[in-house]
CSV table of C-alpha atoms and ligand atoms in Angstrom, one decimal:
chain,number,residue,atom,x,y,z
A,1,UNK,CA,111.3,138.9,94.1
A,2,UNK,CA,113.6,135.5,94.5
A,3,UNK,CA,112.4,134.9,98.1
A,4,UNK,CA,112.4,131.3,98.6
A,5,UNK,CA,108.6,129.7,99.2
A,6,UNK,CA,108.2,126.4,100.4
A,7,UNK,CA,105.1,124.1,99.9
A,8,UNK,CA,104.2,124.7,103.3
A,9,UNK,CA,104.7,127.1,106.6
A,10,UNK,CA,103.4,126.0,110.1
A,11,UNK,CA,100.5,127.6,112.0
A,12,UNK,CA,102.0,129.5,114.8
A,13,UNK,CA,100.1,131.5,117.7
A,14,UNK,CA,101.6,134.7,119.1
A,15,UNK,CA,104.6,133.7,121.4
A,16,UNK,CA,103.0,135.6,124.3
A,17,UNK,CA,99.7,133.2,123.8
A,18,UNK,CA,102.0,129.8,123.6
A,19,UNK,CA,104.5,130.9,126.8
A,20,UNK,CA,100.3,132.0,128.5
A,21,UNK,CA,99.2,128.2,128.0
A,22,UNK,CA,102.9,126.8,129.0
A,23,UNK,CA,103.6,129.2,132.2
A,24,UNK,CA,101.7,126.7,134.3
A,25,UNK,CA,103.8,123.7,133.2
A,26,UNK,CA,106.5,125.2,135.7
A,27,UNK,CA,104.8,125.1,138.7
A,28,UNK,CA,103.5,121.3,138.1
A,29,UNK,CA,106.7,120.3,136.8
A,30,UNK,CA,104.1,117.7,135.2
A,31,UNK,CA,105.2,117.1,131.6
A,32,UNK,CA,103.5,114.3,129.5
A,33,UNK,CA,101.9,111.6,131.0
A,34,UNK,CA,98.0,112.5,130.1
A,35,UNK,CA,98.6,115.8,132.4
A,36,UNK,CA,96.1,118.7,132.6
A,37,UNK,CA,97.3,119.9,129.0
A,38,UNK,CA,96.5,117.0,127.9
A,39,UNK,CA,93.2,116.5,129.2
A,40,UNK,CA,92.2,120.1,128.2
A,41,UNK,CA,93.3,119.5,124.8
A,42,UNK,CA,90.9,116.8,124.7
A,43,UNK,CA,88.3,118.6,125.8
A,44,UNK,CA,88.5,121.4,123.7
A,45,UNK,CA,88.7,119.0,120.4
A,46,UNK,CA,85.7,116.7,121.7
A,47,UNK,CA,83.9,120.2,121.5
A,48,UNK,CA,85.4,120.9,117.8
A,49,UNK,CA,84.8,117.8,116.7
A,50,UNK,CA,81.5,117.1,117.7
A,51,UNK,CA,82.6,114.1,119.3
A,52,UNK,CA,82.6,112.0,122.4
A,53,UNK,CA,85.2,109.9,122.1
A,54,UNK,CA,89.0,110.9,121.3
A,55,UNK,CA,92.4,109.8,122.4
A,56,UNK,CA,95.2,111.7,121.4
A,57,UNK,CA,98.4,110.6,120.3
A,58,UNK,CA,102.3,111.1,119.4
A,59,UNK,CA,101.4,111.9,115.8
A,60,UNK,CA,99.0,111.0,113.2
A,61,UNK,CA,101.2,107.8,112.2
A,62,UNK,CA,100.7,106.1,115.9
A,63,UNK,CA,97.2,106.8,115.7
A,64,UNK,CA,96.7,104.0,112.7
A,65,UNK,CA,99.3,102.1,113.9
A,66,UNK,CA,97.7,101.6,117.1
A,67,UNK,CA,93.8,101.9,115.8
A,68,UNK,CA,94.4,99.0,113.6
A,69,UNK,CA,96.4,96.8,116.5
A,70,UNK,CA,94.0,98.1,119.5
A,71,UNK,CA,91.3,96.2,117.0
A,72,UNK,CA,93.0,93.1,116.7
A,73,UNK,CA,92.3,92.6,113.2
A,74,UNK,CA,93.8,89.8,110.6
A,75,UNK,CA,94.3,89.1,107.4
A,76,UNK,CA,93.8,91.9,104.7
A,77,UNK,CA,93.4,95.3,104.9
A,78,UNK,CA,91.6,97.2,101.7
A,79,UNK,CA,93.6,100.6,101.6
A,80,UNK,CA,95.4,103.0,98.3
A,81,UNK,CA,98.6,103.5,97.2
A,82,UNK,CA,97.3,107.5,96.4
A,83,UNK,CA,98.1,108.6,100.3
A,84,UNK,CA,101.4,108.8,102.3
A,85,UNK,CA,103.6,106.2,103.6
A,86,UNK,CA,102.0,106.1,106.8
A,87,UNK,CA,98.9,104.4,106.1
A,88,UNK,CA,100.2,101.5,104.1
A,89,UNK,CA,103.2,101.4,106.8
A,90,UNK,CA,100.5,101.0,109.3
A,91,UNK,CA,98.6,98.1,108.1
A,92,UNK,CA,102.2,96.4,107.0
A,93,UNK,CA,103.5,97.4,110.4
A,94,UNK,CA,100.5,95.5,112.1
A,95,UNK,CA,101.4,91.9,110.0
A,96,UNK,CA,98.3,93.0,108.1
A,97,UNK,CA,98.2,92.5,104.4
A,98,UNK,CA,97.2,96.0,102.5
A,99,UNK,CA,95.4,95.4,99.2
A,100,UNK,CA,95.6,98.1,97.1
A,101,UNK,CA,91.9,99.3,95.9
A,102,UNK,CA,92.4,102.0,92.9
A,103,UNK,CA,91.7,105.4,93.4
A,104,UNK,CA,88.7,107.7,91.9
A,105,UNK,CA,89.9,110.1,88.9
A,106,UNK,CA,87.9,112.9,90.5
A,107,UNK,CA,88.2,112.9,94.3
A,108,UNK,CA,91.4,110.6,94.5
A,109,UNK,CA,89.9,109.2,96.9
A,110,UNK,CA,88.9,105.3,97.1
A,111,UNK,CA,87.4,104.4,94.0
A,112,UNK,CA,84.1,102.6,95.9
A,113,UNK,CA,83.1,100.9,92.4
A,114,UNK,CA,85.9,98.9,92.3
A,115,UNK,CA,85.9,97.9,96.2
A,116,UNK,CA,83.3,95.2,96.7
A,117,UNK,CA,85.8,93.3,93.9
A,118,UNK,CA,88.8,93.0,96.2
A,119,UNK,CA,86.9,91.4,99.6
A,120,UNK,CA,88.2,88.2,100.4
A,121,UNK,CA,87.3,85.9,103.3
A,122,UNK,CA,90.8,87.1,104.3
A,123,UNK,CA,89.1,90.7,104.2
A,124,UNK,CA,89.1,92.3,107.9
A,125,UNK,CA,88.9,96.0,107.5
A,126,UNK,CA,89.1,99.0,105.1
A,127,UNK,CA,91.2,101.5,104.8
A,128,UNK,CA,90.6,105.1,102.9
A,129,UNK,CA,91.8,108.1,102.7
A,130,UNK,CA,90.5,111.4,102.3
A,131,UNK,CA,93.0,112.7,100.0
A,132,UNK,CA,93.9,116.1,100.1
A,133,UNK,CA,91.1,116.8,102.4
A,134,UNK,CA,88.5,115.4,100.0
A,135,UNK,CA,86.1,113.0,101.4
A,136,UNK,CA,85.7,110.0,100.3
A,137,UNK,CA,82.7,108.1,99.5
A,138,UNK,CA,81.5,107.1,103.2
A,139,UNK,CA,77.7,106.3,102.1
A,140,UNK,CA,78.8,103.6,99.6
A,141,UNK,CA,81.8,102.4,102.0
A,142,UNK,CA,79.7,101.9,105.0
A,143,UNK,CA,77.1,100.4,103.1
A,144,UNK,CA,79.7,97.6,101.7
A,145,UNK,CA,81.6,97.6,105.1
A,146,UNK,CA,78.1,96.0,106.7
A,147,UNK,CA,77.7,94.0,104.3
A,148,UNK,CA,80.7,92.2,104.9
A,149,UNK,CA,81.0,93.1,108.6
A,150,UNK,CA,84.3,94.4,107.6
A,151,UNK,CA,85.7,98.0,110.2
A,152,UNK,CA,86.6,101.3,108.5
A,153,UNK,CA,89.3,103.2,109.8
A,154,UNK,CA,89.9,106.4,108.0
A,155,UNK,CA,93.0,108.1,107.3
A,156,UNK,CA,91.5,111.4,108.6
A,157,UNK,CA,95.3,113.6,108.4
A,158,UNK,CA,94.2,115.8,106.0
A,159,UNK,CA,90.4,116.4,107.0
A,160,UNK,CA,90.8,117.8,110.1
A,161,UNK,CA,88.1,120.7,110.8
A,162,UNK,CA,85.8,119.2,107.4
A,163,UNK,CA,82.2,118.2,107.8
A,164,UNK,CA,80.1,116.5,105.7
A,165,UNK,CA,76.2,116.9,104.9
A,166,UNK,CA,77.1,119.2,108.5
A,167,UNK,CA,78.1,116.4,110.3
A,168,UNK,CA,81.8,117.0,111.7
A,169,UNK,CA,84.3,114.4,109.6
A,170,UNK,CA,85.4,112.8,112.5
A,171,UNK,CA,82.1,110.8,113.1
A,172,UNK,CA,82.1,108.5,110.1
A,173,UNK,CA,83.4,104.9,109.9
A,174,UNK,CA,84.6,103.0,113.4
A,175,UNK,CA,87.5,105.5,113.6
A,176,UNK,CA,89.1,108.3,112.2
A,177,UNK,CA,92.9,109.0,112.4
A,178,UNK,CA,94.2,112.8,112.4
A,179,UNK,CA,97.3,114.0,112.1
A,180,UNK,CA,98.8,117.5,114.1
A,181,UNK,CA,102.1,117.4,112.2
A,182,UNK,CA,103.3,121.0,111.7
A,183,UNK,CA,102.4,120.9,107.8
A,184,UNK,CA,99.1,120.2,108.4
A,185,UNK,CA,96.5,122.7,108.3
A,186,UNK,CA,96.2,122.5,111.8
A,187,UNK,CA,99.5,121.5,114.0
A,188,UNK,CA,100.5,120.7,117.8
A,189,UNK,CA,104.0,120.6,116.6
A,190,UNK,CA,103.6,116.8,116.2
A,191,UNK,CA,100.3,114.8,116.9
A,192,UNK,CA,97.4,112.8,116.2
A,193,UNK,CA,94.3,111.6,117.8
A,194,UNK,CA,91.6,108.9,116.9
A,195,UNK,CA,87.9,109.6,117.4
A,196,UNK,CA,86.4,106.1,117.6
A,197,UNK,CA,82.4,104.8,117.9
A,198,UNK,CA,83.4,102.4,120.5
A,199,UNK,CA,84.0,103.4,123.8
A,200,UNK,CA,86.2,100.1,124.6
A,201,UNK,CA,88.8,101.2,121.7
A,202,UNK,CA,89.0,104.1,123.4
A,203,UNK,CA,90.2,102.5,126.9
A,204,UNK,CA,92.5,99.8,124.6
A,205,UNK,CA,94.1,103.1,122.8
A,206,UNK,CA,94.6,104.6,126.0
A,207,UNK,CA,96.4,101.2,127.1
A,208,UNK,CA,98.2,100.5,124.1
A,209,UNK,CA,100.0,104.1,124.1
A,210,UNK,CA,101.0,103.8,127.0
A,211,UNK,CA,103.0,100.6,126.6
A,212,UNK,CA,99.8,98.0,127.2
A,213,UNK,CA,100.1,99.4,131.3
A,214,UNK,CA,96.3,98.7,132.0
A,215,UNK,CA,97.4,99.5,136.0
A,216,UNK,CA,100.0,99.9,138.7
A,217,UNK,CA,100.7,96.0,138.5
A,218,UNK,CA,99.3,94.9,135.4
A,219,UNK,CA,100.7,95.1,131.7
A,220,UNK,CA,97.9,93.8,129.6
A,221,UNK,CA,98.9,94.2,125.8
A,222,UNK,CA,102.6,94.7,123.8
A,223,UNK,CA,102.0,98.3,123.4
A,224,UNK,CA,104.3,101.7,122.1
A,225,UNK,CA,105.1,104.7,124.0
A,226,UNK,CA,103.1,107.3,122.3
A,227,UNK,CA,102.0,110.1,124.4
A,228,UNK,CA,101.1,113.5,123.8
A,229,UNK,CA,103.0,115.8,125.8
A,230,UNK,CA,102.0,118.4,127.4
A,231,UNK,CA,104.1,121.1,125.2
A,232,UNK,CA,102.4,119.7,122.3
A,233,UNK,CA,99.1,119.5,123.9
A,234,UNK,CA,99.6,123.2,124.7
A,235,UNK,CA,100.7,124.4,121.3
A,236,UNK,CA,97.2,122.6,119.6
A,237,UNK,CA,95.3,124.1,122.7
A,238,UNK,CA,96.8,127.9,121.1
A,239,UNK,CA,96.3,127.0,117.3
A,240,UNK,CA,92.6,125.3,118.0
A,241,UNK,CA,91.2,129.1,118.9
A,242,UNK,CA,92.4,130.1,115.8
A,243,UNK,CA,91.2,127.4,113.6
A,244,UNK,CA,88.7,128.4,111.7
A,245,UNK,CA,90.4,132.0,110.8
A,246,UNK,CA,93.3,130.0,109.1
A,247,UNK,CA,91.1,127.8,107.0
A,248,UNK,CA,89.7,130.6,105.7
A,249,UNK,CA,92.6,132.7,105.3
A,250,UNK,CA,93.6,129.4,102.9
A,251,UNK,CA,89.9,129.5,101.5
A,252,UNK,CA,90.7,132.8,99.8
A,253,UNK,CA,94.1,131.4,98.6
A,254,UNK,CA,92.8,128.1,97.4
A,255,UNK,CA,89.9,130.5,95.1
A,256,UNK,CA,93.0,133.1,94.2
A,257,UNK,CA,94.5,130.0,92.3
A,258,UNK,CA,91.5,128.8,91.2
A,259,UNK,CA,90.5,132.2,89.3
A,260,UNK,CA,94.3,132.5,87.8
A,261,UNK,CA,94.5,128.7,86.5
A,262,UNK,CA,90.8,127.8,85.8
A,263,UNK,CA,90.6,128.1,82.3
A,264,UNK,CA,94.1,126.6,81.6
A,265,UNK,CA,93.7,124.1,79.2
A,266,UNK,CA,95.5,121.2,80.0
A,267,UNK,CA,95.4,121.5,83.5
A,268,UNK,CA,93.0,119.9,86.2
A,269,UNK,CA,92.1,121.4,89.2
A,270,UNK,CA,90.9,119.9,92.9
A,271,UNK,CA,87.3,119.9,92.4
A,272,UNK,CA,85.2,121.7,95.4
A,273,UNK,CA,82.9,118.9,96.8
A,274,UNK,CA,79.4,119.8,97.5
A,275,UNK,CA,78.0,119.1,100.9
A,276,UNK,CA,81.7,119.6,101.9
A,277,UNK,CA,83.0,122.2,104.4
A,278,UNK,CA,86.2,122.3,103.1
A,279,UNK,CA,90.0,123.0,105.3
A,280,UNK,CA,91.3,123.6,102.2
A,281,UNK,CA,94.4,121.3,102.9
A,282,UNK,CA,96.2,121.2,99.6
A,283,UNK,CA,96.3,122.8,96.0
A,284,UNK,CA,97.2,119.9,94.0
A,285,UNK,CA,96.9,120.4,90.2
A,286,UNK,CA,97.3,117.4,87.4
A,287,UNK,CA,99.6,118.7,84.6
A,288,UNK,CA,98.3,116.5,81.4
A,289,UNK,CA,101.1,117.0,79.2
A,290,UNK,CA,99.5,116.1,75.9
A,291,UNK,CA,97.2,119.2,76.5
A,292,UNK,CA,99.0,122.0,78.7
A,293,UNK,CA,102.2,121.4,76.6
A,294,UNK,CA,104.7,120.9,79.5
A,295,UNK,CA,105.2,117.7,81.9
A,296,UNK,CA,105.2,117.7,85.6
A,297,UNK,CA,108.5,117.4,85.9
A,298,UNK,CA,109.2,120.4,83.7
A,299,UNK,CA,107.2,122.9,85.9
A,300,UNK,CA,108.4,121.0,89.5
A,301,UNK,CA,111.8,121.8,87.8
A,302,UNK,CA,110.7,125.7,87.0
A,303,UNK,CA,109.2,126.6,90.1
A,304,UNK,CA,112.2,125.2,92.0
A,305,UNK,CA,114.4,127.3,89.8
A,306,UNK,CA,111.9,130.2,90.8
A,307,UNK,CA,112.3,129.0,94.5
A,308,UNK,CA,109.4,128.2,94.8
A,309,UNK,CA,108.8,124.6,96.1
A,310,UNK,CA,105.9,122.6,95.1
A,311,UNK,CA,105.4,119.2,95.9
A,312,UNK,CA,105.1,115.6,94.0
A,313,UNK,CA,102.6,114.7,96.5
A,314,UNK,CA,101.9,111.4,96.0
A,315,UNK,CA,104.6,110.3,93.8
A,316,UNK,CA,105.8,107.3,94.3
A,317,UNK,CA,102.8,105.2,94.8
A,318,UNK,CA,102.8,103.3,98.3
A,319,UNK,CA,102.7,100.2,96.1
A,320,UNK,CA,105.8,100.7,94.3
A,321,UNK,CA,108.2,101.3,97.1
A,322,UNK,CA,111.5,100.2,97.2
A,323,UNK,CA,110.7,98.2,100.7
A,324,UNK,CA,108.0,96.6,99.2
A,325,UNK,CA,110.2,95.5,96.5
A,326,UNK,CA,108.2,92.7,94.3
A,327,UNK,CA,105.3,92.4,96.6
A,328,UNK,CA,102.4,94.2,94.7
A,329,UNK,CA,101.9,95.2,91.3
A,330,UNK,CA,101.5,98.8,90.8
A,331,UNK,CA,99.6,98.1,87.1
A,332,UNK,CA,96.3,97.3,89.4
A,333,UNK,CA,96.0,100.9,90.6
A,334,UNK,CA,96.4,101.7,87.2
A,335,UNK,CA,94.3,105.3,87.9
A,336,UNK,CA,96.6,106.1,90.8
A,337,UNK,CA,99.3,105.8,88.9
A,338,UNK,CA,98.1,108.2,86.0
A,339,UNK,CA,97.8,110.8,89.0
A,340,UNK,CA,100.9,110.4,90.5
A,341,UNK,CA,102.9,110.8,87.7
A,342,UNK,CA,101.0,114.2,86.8
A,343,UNK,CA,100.4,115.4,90.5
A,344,UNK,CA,101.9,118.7,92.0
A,345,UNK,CA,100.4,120.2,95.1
A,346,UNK,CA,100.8,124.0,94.9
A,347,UNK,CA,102.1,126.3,98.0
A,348,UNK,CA,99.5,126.7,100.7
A,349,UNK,CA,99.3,128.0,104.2
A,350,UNK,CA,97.7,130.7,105.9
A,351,UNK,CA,100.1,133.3,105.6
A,352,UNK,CA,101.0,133.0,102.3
A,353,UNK,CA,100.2,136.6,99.9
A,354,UNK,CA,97.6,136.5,97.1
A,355,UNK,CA,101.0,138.0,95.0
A,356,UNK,CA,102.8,135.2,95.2
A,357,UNK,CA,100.1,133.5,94.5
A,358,UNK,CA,100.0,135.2,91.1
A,359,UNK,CA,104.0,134.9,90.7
A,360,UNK,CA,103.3,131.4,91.2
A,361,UNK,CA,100.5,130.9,88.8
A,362,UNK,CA,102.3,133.3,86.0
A,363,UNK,CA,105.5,130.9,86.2
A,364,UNK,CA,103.2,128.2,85.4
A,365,UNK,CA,101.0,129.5,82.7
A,366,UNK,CA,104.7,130.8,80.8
A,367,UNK,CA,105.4,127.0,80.7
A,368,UNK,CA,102.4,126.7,78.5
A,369,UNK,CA,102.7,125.7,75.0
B,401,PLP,C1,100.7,113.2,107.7
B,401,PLP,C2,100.0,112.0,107.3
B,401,PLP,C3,100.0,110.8,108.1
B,401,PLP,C4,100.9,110.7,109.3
B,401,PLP,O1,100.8,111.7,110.3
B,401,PLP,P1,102.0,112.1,111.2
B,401,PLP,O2,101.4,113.0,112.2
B,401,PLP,O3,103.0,112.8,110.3
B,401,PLP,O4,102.6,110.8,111.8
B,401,PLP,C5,99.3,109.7,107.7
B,401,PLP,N1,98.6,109.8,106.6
B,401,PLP,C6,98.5,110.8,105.8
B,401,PLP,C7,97.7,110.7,104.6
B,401,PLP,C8,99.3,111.9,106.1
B,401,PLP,O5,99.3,113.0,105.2
C-alpha cells in the first residue's frame, strides 16, 4: 500500500522502439548539430502541430529566452507571476522589465480585463501563459496586442498537443514556446521548440542557438549554444507516435478525480474549457480552508506522510522571489496570490492506476472537517 508516488513519471517508449530510432546514430557518428534526427523531428511536429514554421531547441527555457532576444524587443514585458521561473527569468534574463498583469480566478490564466491597464509607452510585448494547459484568452489578447502593436509570445510548456476552436495551440500569437522536459505531458528527455508566424524569426532562432553563426565566416548576433541533439530528437520522434494515447490515458485520470472530489465542498477544481481539446497537463485543486476545513499545507503535509507527492505548483509567486528581492510588489497580483497559497497539483501521468487515484482522493476527503 505505502508505495511511494510522485507528482509525476516520464513518458517512455519501449526500449526496443528508442535503441530502433538511435541504431542509425552509429553509423553517422553525427550527434547534434541539426542532424537527420533533428530534421525529422521537425518534420514530424510541423505535421502535429499544424504548423509551418518550428525551430527546436535545448529546452523549453531557451526557447523564450531566445524568442524574446531573436525579437529584439525593449523596455517592458506584460507577463504573471502564476507560471514557473522560466518565463519571468526569460524576460529578466533579456534586460527586459516583466510587469506583472494578475491572473484570472478561473482559468489562472492572464486576467485580460486588467491588461490594457498596465501598457505603457515602455510596453513592447506580452507575455502569457497557458497555465496548467488552460488557454488563455487569445481573442481579447490579440485584439489589445494590435491595438498597441505590442508581440505575444506565449508560454506554450504546458499546452503542447491542445487546440482551440480546432485550430492546433501552436498557431496563436507571434510565437509559441513548448517545453519537452521529461515532466511534461510529452518529453524528449529535455527540449523545446518555438512555432513562430514569421518566417525571419525562424532563420534568427536558428542563428541565435547556434551561437549567432549566420555562416562559415560570419558571426552575426551574441547568441547561446542550444541545440537539440540528436538523442533527444530521437526520444520525442518515439514518444510523438504515441501522443495522443497518453493524453488520453491522463483524460480518464483527470475525470477519475474529478468524479471522487467533485462534490467536495470547499474544494475547487480545474474547470474543463469549452472549445478546448485538452492534454490534460495537471490536476491542480485550490484547498479553501475556511470551507473544506483543512489548509494546503495540512494535506501537502498528509499526502507526503502517505508518500504520495503532490506539488505547490505555483507557490512562490515569480514576483516574490528571493532574487528579485524589493523589485515588485506581490500585493498587485493580489488574485495570484490567493491561488498560490491554496494551490496543489495532484499526481498525473499516463501510467498512473485509477486505485491510487482513489487512495489519493480518500486521504484527502479524511482531511475534511
Ligand atoms: C517547464 C516550463 C518552462 C521551461 O521549460 P524547460 O524545458 O524546463 O526549460 C517554462 N515555462 C513553464 C510554464 C514551464 O512549466
Amino acid at each position: 500500500m505505502n508505495n511511494k508516488i510522485l507528482v509525476t513519471k516520464s513518458s517512455m517508449p519501449e526500449l526496443e522502439e528508442y535503441v530502433d530510432e538511435i541504431s542509425s546514430l552509429w553509423d553517422s557518428c553525427w550527434l547534434t548539430n541539426m542532424g537527420p534526427k533533428h530534421q525529422k523531428f521537425q518534420k514530424k511536429l510541423c505535421e502535429y502541430m499544424e504548423t509551418q514554421n518550428i525551430e527546436l531547441l535545448v529546452n523549453g527555457h531557451m526557447a523564450l529566452e531566445l524568442t524574446l532576444q531573436a525579437m529584439n524587443l525593449q523596455g517592458e514585458v506584460i507577463t504573471t507571476p502564476f507560471t514557473f521561473a522560466s518565463t519571468t527569468h526569460a524576460i529578466v534574463r533579456n534586460g527586459l522589465k516583466p510587469v506583472f498583469c494578475d491572473i484570472d480566478p478561473v482559468t489562472y490564466c492572464m486576467d485580460v480585463n486588467k491588461l490594457e491597464g498596465l501598457i505603457t509607452d515602455s510596453t513592447c510585448a506580452i507575455m502569457p501563459v497557458h497555465v496548467y494547459g488552460n488557454i488563455c484568452n487569445v481573442e481579447e489578447i490579440e485584439r489589445i496586442a494590435q491595438k498597441y502593436e505590442l508581440k505575444v509570445i506565449y508560454d506554450a510548456a504546458h499546452s503542447f498537443g491542445e487546440k482551440y476552436k480546432g485550430k492546433s495551440i501552436a498557431q496563436f500569437g507571434d510565437a509559441s514556446c513548448f517545453s519537452f522536459h521529461a515532466t511534461k505531458v510529452f518529453n524528449s528527455i529535455e527540449g523545446g521548440a518555438v512555432c513562430f508566424k514569421d518566417g525571419v524569426l525562424g532563420e534568427k532562432l536558428y542563428d541565435l542557438k547556434n551561437f549567432g553563426i549566420h555562416g562559415p565566416e560570419e558571426v552575426a548576433e551574441v547568441g547561446a549554444n542550444a541545440k537539440m541533439n540528436e538523442f533527444c530528437a530521437a526520444m520525442g520522434i518515439c514518444n510523438l507516435r504515441h501522443i495522443e494515447e497518453e493524453i488520453e490515458k491522463r483524460r480518464i485520470i483527470v475525470e477519475r478525480y474529478r468524479e471522487k472530489l467533485d462534490s467536495i465542498e470547499g474544494l475547487i477544481l480545474n474547470i474543463n474549457q469549452k472549445e478546448v481539446k485538452s492534454n490534460y497537463a495537471y490536476f491542480p485543486v485550490i484547498f479553501e480552508e475556511k470551507i473544506f476545513g483543512a489548509s494546503r499545507e495540512e494535506i501537502f503535509k498528509k499526502l507526503a506522510q502517505n508518500g504520495i507527492g503532490a506539488r505547490k505548483y505555483f507557490y512562490p509567486l515569480t514576483n516574490t522571489f528571493e532574487c528579485f528581492h524589493g523589485s515588485y510588489n506581490v500585493m498587485e497580483t493580489p488574485v495570484a496570490l490567493h491561488i498560490s497559497k491554496r494551490v496543489l497539483t495532484l499526481p498525473l501521468f499516463a501510467e498512473l492506476d485509477l486505485k491510487e487515484v482513489d487512495r489519493i482522493c480518500d486521504i484527502i476527503i479524511e482531511c475534511k472537517c
